[in-house]
Every structure is written in structure tokens, then in C-alpha cells.
PDB file of C-alpha atoms in Angstrom:
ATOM      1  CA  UNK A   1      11.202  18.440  30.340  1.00 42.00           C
ATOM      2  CA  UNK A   2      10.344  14.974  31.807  1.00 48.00           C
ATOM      3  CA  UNK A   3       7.804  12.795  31.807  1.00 49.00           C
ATOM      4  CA  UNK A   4       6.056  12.637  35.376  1.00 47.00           C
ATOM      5  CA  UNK A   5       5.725   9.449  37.052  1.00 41.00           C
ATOM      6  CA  UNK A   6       2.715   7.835  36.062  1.00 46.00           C
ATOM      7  CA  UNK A   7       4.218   4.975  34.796  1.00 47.00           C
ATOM      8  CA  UNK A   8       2.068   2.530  36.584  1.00 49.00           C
ATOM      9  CA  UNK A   9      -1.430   3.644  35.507  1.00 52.00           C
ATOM     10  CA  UNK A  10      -3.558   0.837  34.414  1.00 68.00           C
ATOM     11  CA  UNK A  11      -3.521   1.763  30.553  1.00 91.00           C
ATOM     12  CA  UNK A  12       0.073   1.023  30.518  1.00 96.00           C
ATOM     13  CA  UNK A  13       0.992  -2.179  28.659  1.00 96.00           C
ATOM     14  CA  UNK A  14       3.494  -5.406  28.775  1.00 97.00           C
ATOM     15  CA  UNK A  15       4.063  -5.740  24.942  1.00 96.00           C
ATOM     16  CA  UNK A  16       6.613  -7.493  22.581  1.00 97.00           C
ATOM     17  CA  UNK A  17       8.901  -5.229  20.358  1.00 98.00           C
ATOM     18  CA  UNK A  18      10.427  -7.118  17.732  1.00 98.00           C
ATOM     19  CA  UNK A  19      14.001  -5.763  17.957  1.00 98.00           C
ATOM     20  CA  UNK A  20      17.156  -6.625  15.495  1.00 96.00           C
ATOM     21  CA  UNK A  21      19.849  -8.697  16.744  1.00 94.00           C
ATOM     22  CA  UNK A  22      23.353  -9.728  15.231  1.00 87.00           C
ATOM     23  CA  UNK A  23      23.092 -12.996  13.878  1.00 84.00           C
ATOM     24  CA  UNK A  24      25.854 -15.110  15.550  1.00 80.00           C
ATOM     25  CA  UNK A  25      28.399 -15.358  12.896  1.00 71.00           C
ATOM     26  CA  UNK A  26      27.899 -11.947  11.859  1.00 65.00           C
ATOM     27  CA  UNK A  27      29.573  -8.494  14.154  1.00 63.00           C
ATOM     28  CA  UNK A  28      26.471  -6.193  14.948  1.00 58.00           C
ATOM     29  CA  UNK A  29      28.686  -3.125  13.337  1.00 58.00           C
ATOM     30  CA  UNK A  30      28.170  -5.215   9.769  1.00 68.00           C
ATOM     31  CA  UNK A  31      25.751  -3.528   7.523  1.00 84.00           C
ATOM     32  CA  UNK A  32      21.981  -5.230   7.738  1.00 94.00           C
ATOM     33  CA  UNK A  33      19.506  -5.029   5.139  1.00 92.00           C
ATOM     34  CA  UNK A  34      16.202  -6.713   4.586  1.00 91.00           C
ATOM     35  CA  UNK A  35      15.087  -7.473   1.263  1.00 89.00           C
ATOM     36  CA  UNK A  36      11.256  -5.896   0.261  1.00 80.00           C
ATOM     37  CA  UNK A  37      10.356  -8.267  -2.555  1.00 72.00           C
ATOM     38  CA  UNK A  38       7.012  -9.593  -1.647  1.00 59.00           C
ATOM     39  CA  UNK A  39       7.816 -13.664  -0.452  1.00 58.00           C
ATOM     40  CA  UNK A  40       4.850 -15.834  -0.502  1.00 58.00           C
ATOM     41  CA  UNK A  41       5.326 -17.120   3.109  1.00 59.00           C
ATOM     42  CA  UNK A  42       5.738 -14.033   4.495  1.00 60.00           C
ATOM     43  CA  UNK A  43       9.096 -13.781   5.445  1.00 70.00           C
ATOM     44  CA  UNK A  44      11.754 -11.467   3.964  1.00 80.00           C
ATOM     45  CA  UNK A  45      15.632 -11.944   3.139  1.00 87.00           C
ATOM     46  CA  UNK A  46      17.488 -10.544   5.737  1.00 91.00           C
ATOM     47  CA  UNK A  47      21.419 -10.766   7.574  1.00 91.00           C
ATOM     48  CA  UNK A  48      20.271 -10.257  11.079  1.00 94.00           C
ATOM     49  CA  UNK A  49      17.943 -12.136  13.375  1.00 94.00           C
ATOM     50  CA  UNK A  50      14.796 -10.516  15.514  1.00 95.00           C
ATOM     51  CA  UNK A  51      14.581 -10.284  19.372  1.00 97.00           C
ATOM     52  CA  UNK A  52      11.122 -10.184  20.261  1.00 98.00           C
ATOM     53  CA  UNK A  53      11.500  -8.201  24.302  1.00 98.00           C
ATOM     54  CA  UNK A  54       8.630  -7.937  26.304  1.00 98.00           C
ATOM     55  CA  UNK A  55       8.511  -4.403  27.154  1.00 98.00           C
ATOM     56  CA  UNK A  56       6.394  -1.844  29.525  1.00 98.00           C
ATOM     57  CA  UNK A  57       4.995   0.423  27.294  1.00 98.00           C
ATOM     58  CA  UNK A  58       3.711   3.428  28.961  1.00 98.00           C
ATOM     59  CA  UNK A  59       0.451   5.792  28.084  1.00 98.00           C
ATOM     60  CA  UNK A  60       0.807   9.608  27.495  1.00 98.00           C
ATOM     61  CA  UNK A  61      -3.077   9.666  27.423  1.00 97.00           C
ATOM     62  CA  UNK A  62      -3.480  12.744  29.936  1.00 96.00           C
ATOM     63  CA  UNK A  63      -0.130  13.481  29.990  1.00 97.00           C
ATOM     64  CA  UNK A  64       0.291  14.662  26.172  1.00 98.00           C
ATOM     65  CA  UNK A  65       1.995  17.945  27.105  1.00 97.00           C
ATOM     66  CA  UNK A  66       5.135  15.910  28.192  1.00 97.00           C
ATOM     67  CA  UNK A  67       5.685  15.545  24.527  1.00 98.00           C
ATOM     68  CA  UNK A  68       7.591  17.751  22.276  1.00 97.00           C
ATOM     69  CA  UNK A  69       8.922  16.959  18.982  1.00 96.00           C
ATOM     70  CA  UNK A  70      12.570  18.440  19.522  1.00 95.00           C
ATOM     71  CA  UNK A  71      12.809  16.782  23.122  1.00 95.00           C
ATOM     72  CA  UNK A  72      11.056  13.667  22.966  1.00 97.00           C
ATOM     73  CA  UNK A  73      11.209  13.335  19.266  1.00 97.00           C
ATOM     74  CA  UNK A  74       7.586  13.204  19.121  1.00 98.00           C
ATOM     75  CA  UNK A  75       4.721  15.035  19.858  1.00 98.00           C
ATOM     76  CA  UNK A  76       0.525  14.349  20.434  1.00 98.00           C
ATOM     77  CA  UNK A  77      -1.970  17.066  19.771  1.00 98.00           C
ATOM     78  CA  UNK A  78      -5.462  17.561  19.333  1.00 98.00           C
ATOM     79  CA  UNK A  79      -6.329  18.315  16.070  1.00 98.00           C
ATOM     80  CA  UNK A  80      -9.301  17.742  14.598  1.00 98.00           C
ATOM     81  CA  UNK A  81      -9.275  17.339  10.916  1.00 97.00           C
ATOM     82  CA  UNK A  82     -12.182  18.906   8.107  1.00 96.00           C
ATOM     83  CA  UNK A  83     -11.682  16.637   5.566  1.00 96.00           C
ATOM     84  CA  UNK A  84     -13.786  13.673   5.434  1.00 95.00           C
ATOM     85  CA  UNK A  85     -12.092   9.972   5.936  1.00 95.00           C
ATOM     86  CA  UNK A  86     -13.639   8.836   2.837  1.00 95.00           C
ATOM     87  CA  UNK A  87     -11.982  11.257   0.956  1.00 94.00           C
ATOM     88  CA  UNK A  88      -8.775  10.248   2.272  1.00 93.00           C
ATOM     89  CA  UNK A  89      -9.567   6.796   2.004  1.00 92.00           C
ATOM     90  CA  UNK A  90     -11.048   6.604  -1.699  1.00 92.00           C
ATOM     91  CA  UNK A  91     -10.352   9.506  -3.173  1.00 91.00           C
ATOM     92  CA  UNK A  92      -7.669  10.294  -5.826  1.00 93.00           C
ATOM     93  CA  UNK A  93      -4.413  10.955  -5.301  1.00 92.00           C
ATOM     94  CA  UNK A  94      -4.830  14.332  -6.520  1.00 94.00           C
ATOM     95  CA  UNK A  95      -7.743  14.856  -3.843  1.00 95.00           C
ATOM     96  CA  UNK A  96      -5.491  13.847  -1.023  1.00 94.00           C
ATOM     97  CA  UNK A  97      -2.365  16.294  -2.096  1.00 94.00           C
ATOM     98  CA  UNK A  98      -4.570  19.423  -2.812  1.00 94.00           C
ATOM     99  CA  UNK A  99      -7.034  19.053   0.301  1.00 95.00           C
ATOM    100  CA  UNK A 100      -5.963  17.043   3.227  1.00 96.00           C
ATOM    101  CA  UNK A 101      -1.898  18.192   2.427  1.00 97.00           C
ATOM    102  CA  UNK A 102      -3.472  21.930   2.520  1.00 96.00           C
ATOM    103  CA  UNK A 103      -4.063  21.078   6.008  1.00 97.00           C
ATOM    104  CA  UNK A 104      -1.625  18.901   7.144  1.00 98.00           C
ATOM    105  CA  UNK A 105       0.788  21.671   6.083  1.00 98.00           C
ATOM    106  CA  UNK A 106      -0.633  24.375   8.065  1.00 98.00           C
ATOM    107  CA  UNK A 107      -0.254  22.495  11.165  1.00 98.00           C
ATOM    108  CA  UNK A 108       3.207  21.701  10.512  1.00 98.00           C
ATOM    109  CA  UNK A 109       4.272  25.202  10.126  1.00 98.00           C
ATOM    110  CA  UNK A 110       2.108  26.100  13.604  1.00 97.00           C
ATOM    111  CA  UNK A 111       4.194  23.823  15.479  1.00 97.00           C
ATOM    112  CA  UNK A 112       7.654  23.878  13.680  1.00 96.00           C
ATOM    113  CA  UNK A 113       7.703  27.615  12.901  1.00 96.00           C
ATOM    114  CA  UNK A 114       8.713  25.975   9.288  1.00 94.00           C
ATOM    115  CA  UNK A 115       7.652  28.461   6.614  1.00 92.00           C
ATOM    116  CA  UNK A 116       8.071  25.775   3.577  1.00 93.00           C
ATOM    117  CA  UNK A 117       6.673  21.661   3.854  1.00 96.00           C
ATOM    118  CA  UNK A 118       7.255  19.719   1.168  1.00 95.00           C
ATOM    119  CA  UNK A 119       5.428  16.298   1.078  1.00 96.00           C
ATOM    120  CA  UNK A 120       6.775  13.309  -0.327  1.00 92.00           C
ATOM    121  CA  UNK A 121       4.262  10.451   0.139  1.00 91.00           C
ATOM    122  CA  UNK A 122       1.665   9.394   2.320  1.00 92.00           C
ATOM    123  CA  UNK A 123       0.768   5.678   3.529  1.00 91.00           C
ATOM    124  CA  UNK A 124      -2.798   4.373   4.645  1.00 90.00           C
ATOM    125  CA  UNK A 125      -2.033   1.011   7.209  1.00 90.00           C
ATOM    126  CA  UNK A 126      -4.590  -1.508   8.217  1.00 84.00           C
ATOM    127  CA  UNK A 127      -4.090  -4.800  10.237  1.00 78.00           C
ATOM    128  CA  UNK A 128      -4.733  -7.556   7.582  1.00 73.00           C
ATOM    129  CA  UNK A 129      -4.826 -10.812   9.395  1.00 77.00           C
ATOM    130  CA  UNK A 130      -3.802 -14.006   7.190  1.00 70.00           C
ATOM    131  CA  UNK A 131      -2.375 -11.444   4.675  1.00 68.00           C
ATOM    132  CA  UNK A 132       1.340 -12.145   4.105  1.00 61.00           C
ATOM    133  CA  UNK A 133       1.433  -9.495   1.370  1.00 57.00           C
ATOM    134  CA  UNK A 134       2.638  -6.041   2.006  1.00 60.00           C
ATOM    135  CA  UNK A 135       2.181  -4.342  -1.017  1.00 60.00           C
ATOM    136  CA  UNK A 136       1.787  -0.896  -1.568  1.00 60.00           C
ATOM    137  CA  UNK A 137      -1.580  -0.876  -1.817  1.00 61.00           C
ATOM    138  CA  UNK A 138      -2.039  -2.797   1.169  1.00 68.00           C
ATOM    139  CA  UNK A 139       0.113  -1.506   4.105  1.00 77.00           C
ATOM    140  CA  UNK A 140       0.013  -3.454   7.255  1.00 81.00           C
ATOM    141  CA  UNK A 141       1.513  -2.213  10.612  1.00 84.00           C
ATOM    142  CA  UNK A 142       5.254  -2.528  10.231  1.00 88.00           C
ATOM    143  CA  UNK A 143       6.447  -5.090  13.595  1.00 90.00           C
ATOM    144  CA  UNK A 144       9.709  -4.606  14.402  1.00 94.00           C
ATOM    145  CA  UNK A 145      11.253  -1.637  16.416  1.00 98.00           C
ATOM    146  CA  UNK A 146      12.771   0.971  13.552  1.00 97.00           C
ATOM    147  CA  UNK A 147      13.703   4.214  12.672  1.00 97.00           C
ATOM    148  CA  UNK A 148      12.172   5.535   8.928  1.00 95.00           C
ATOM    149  CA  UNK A 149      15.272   8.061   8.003  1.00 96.00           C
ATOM    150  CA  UNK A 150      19.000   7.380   8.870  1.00 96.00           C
ATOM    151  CA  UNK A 151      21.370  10.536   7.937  1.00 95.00           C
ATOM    152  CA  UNK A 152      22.666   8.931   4.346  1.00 95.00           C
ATOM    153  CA  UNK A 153      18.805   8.354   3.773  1.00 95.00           C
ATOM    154  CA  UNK A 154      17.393  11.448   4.141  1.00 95.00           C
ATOM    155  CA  UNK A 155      19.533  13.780   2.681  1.00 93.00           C
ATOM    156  CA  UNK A 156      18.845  11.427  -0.411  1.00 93.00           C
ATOM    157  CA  UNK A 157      15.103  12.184   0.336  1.00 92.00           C
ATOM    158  CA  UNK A 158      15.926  15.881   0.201  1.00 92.00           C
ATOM    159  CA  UNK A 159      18.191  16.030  -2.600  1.00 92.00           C
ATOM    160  CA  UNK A 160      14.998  13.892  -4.872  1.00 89.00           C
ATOM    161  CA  UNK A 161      12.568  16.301  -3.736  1.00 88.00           C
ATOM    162  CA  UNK A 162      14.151  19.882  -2.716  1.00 86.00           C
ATOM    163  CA  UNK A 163      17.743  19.960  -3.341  1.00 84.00           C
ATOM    164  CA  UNK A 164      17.586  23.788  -2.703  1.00 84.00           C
ATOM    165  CA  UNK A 165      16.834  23.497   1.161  1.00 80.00           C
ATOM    166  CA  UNK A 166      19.811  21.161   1.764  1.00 80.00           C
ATOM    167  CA  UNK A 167      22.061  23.939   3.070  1.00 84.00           C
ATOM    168  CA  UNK A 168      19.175  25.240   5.142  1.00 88.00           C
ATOM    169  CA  UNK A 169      17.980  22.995   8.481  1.00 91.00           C
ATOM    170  CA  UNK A 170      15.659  20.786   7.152  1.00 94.00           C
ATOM    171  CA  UNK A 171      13.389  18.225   9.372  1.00 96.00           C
ATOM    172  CA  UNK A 172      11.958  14.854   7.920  1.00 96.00           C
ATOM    173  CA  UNK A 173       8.545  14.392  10.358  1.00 97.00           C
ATOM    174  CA  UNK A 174       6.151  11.649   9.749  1.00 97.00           C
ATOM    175  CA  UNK A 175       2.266  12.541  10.607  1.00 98.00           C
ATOM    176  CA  UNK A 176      -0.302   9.937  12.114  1.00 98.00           C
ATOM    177  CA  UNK A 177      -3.646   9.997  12.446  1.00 97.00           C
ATOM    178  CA  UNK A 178      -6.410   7.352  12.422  1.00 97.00           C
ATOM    179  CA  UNK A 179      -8.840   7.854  10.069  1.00 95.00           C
ATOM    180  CA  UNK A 180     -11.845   6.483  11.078  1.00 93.00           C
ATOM    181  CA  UNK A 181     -12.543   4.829  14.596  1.00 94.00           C
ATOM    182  CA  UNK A 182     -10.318   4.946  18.027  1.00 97.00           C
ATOM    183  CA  UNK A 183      -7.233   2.798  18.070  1.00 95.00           C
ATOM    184  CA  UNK A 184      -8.085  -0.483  20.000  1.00 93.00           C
ATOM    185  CA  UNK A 185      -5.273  -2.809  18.499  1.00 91.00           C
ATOM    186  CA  UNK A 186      -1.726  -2.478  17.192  1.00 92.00           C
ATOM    187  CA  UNK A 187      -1.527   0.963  18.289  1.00 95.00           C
ATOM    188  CA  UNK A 188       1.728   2.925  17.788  1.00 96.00           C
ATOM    189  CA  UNK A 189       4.409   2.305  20.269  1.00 98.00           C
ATOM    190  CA  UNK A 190       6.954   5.473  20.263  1.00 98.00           C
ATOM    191  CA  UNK A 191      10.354   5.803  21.735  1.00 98.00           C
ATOM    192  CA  UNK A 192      11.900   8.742  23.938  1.00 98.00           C
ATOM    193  CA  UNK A 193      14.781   9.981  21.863  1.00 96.00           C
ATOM    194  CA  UNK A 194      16.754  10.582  24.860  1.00 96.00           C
ATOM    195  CA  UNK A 195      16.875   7.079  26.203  1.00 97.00           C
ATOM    196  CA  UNK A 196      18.448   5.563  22.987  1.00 97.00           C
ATOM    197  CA  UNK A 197      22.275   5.639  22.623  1.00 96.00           C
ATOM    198  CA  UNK A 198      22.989   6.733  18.878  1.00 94.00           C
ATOM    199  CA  UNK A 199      26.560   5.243  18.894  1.00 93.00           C
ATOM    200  CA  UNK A 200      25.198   1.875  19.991  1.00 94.00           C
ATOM    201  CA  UNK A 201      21.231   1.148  19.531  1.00 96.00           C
ATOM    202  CA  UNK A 202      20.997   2.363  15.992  1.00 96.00           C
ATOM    203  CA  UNK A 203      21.753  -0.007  13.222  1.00 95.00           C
ATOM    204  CA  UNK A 204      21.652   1.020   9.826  1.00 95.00           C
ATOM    205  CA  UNK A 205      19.793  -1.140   7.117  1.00 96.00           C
ATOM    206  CA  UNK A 206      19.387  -0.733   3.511  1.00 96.00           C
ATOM    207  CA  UNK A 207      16.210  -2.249   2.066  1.00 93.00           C
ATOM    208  CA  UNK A 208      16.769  -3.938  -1.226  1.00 92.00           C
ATOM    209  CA  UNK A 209      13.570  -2.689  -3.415  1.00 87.00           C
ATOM    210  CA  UNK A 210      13.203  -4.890  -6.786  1.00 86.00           C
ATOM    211  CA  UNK A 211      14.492  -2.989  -9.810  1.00 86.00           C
ATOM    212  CA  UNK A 212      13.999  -0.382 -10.722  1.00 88.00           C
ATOM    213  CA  UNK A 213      13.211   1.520  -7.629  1.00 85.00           C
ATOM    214  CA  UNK A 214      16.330   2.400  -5.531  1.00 88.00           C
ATOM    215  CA  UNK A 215      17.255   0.838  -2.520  1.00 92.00           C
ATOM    216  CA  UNK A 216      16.010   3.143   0.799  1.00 93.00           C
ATOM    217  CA  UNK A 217      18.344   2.728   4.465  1.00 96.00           C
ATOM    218  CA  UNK A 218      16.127   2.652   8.122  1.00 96.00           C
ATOM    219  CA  UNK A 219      17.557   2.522  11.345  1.00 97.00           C
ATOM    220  CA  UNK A 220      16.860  -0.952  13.422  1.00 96.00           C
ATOM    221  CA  UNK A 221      17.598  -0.747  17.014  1.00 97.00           C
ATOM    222  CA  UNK A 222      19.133  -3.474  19.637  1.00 97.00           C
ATOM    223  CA  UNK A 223      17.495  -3.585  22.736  1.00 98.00           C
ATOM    224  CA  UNK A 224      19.050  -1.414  25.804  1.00 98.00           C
ATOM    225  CA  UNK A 225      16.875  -1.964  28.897  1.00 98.00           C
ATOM    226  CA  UNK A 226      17.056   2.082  29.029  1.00 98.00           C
ATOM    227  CA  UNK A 227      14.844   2.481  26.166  1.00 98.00           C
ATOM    228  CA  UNK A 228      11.417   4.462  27.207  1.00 98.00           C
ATOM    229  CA  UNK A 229       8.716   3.145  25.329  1.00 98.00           C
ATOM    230  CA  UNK A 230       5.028   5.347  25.260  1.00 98.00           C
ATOM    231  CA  UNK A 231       2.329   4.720  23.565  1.00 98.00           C
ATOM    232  CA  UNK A 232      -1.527   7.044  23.077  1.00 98.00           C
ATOM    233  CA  UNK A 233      -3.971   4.555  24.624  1.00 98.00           C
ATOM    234  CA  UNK A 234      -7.420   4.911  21.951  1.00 97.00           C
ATOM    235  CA  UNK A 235      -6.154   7.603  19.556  1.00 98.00           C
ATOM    236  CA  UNK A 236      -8.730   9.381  17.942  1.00 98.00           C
ATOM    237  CA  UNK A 237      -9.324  10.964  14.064  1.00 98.00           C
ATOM    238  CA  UNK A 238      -8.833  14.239  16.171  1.00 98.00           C
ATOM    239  CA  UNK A 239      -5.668  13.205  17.515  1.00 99.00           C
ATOM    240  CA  UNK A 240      -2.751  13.264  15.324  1.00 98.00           C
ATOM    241  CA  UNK A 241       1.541  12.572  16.208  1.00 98.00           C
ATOM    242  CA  UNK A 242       4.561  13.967  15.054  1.00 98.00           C
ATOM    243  CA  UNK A 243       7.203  12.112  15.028  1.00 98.00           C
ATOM    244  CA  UNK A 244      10.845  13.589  14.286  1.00 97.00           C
ATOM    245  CA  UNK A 245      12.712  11.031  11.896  1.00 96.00           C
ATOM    246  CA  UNK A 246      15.589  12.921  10.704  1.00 96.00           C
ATOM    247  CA  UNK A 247      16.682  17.458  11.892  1.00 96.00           C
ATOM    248  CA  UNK A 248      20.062  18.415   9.753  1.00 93.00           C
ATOM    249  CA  UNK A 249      20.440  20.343  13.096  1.00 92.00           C
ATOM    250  CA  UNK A 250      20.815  17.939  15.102  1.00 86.00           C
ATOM    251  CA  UNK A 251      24.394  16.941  17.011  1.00 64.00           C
ATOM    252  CA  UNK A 252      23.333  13.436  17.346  1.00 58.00           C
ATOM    253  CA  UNK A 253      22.476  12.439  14.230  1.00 62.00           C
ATOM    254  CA  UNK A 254      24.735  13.694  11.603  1.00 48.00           C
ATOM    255  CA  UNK A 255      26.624  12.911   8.234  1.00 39.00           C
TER     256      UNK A 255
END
């Protein structure tokens, strides 16, 4: 599968990602990490240095059948949701997990022929202007170009929620949807898994969380100008995308 070429339609963009780079007296094979304690200017702890890269960033709008999740490592569908924004917004926890996860879950195991989802969280993120905060209630759009689950970090996932499934293929997918309105700014910019060298574009970085929560590891990525960047030009609440972070059965990506 391949993406036709309609690169040049007039939704595509010209946008900055906000790679990683090596700092200069550092080798980019070091480990990185970032540290997650809220700062009150804003800026976080961190051994490497970011490379803002203006980038074309193309739009799958009309072209969402070029996605797959085990190709492209992501996938855009039409799917409208019952369950009422509000409830997702303000309702309890508990609300969330037994009604919106109900169906969340069923259309995971449509399109991954999975026959057992486990959830482990779920994030709400809103564009806070002047906010330098980015607490947990409060989740802004994150900026730089990453990858949620490295190997070491997921099988850690796993092993805290479902040890049992770790000799089984297990996949760690992330699900977006807007909640309320079309997307109009800071959309989601998503890469084509087969234009990024593992070996070389993918950094591994823990992030130091203040005690007593354990530290987590993401991937950041160094810019190679054969990175395909794609983005769903004003996603809808009936739109939602997959996006593969971690698949045990994968060759590239392994322990």
C-alpha cells in the first residue's frame, strides 16, 4: 500500500516539528531524558536540545483508506460516537470507563481482530495559551516530534496491567478523537512508520516523574529529510485515529 500522489493539494501544510537533537558535547547514542516536574517558566530539565524543521505536512482528508494501522502505523475512520461529549468531558471517571470504554473497545476489536482490550488511561488535551502548566488535569498538546511506548516501556505497561498476555502478541494503540467541534488549530501531525529508520531516528528518553510515581521512557526522533509527515485536515467527533505505539510482533521494534 502507498499513499497516492496528492501531496500538493492545497490543505497540505508547511509546519514546524520540534525534533530532538544531541546537544554538542553530548553523542546522540547517550541516553536523553526530560524531567516532568512542573517548572514555573515553562521549560523542563532536559540533556538534549530541540530542532524546530519546517516540514510539509500532508492531508489524508479524502484519501483515509491509504491508512492502515499495521502499514502506516496509523489508521483514520469514521466513527461516530453515542456517548455525549459532556459526559466525557465532566463526568466521573467511573462514567468514562463503563460507557465510552464499552465503545471504544468494540471498535478496537472490529479493526484489530483483538478479542481482549485492556485500557490503561485516557487523556483530555486542550490548547491553553499563556498556561505554562501541564498538569494532569490540564493537558496541553504535547510539541515536539515523539513516540509514546519504546520496547523497555511497554512491556512495563503490560506487565502493571496484564502480565498474563505478555507471552501472547500484544499491541499498545492510542485512540483520538475530538470531542466537541472540528479541529482548526494544533491538529495532530502523524508519521508513516515506514519512512523512519529505527536504528537511527529513534532516541530513547526516560521521563523523570517526581516521587513516587515511576519514571516512564518515549521515543524522540532526529530529523531524516525521509520522514512522511500526514496530518487529517478538520477532524471531526465522528472521526477517530489509531495510532500503533508499540506490536510485540513486530521485527522492528523489539527487546
Amino acid at each position: 500500500m502507498t499513499f497516492n500522489s496528492h501531496s500538493n493539494t492545497n490543505r497540505d501544510i508547511n509546519a514546524s516539528l520540534v525534533y530532538g537533537k544531541a546537544l554538542p558535547s553530548n553523542n546522540v547514542c547517550e541516553h536523553w531524558f526530560v524531567n516532568i516536574n512542573d517548572s514555573s517558566n515553562g521549560q523542563r530539565e532536559k540533556n538534549f536540545e530541540y530542532e524546530p524543521v519546517q516540514t510539509i505536512i500532508h492531508d489524508i482528508r479524502s484519501h483515509e483508506s491509504d491508512t492502515h494501522i499495521d502499514i502506516t502505523g496509523f489508521q483514520a475512520l469514521y466513527s461516530p460516537s453515542k456517548v455525549d461529549a459532556e459526559l466525557i468531558l465532566n463526568g466521573t471517571e467511573k462514567q468514562v470507563k463503563e460507557i465510552y470504554y464499552a465503545e471504544v473497545e468494540q471498535l478496537l476489536k472490529h479493526v484489530t481482530g483483538a478479542n481482549h482490550i485492556i485500557f490503561f488511561d485516557h487523556t483530555i488535551r486542550k490548547m491553553r495559551p499563556g498556561q505554562l502548566s501541564d498538569s494532569p488535569s490540564k493537558r496541553q498538546p504535547v510539541l515536539r516530534v515523539h513516540a509514546d511506548q519504546t520496547p523497555i516501556s511497554a512491556h512495563k505497561r503490560v506487565t502493571r496491567h496484564a502480565s498474563n498476555v505478555l507471552w501472547k502478541r500484544f499491541q499498545v494503540i492510542n485512540v483520538w478523537r475530538p470531542l466537541k467541534n472540528p479541529v482548526y488549530d494544533y491538529p495532530l501531525a502523524v508519521a508513516d512508520f515506514r519512512s523512519i529508520h529505527v536504528l537511527n531516528d529513534l532516541i530513547p528518553t526516560t521521563l523523570v516523574y517526581p516521587p513516587p510515581l515511576p519514571n516512564g521512557e518515549t521515543y524522540s526522533l532526529v530529523h531524516n529529510p525521509q520522514h512522511r509527515w500526514y496530518y487529517w485536515s478538520k477532524m471531526t467527533p465522528d472521526e477517530v485515529m489509531l495510532l500503533k505505539c508499540y506490536d510485540s510482533a513486530s521485527r522492528a521494534l523489539s527487546m
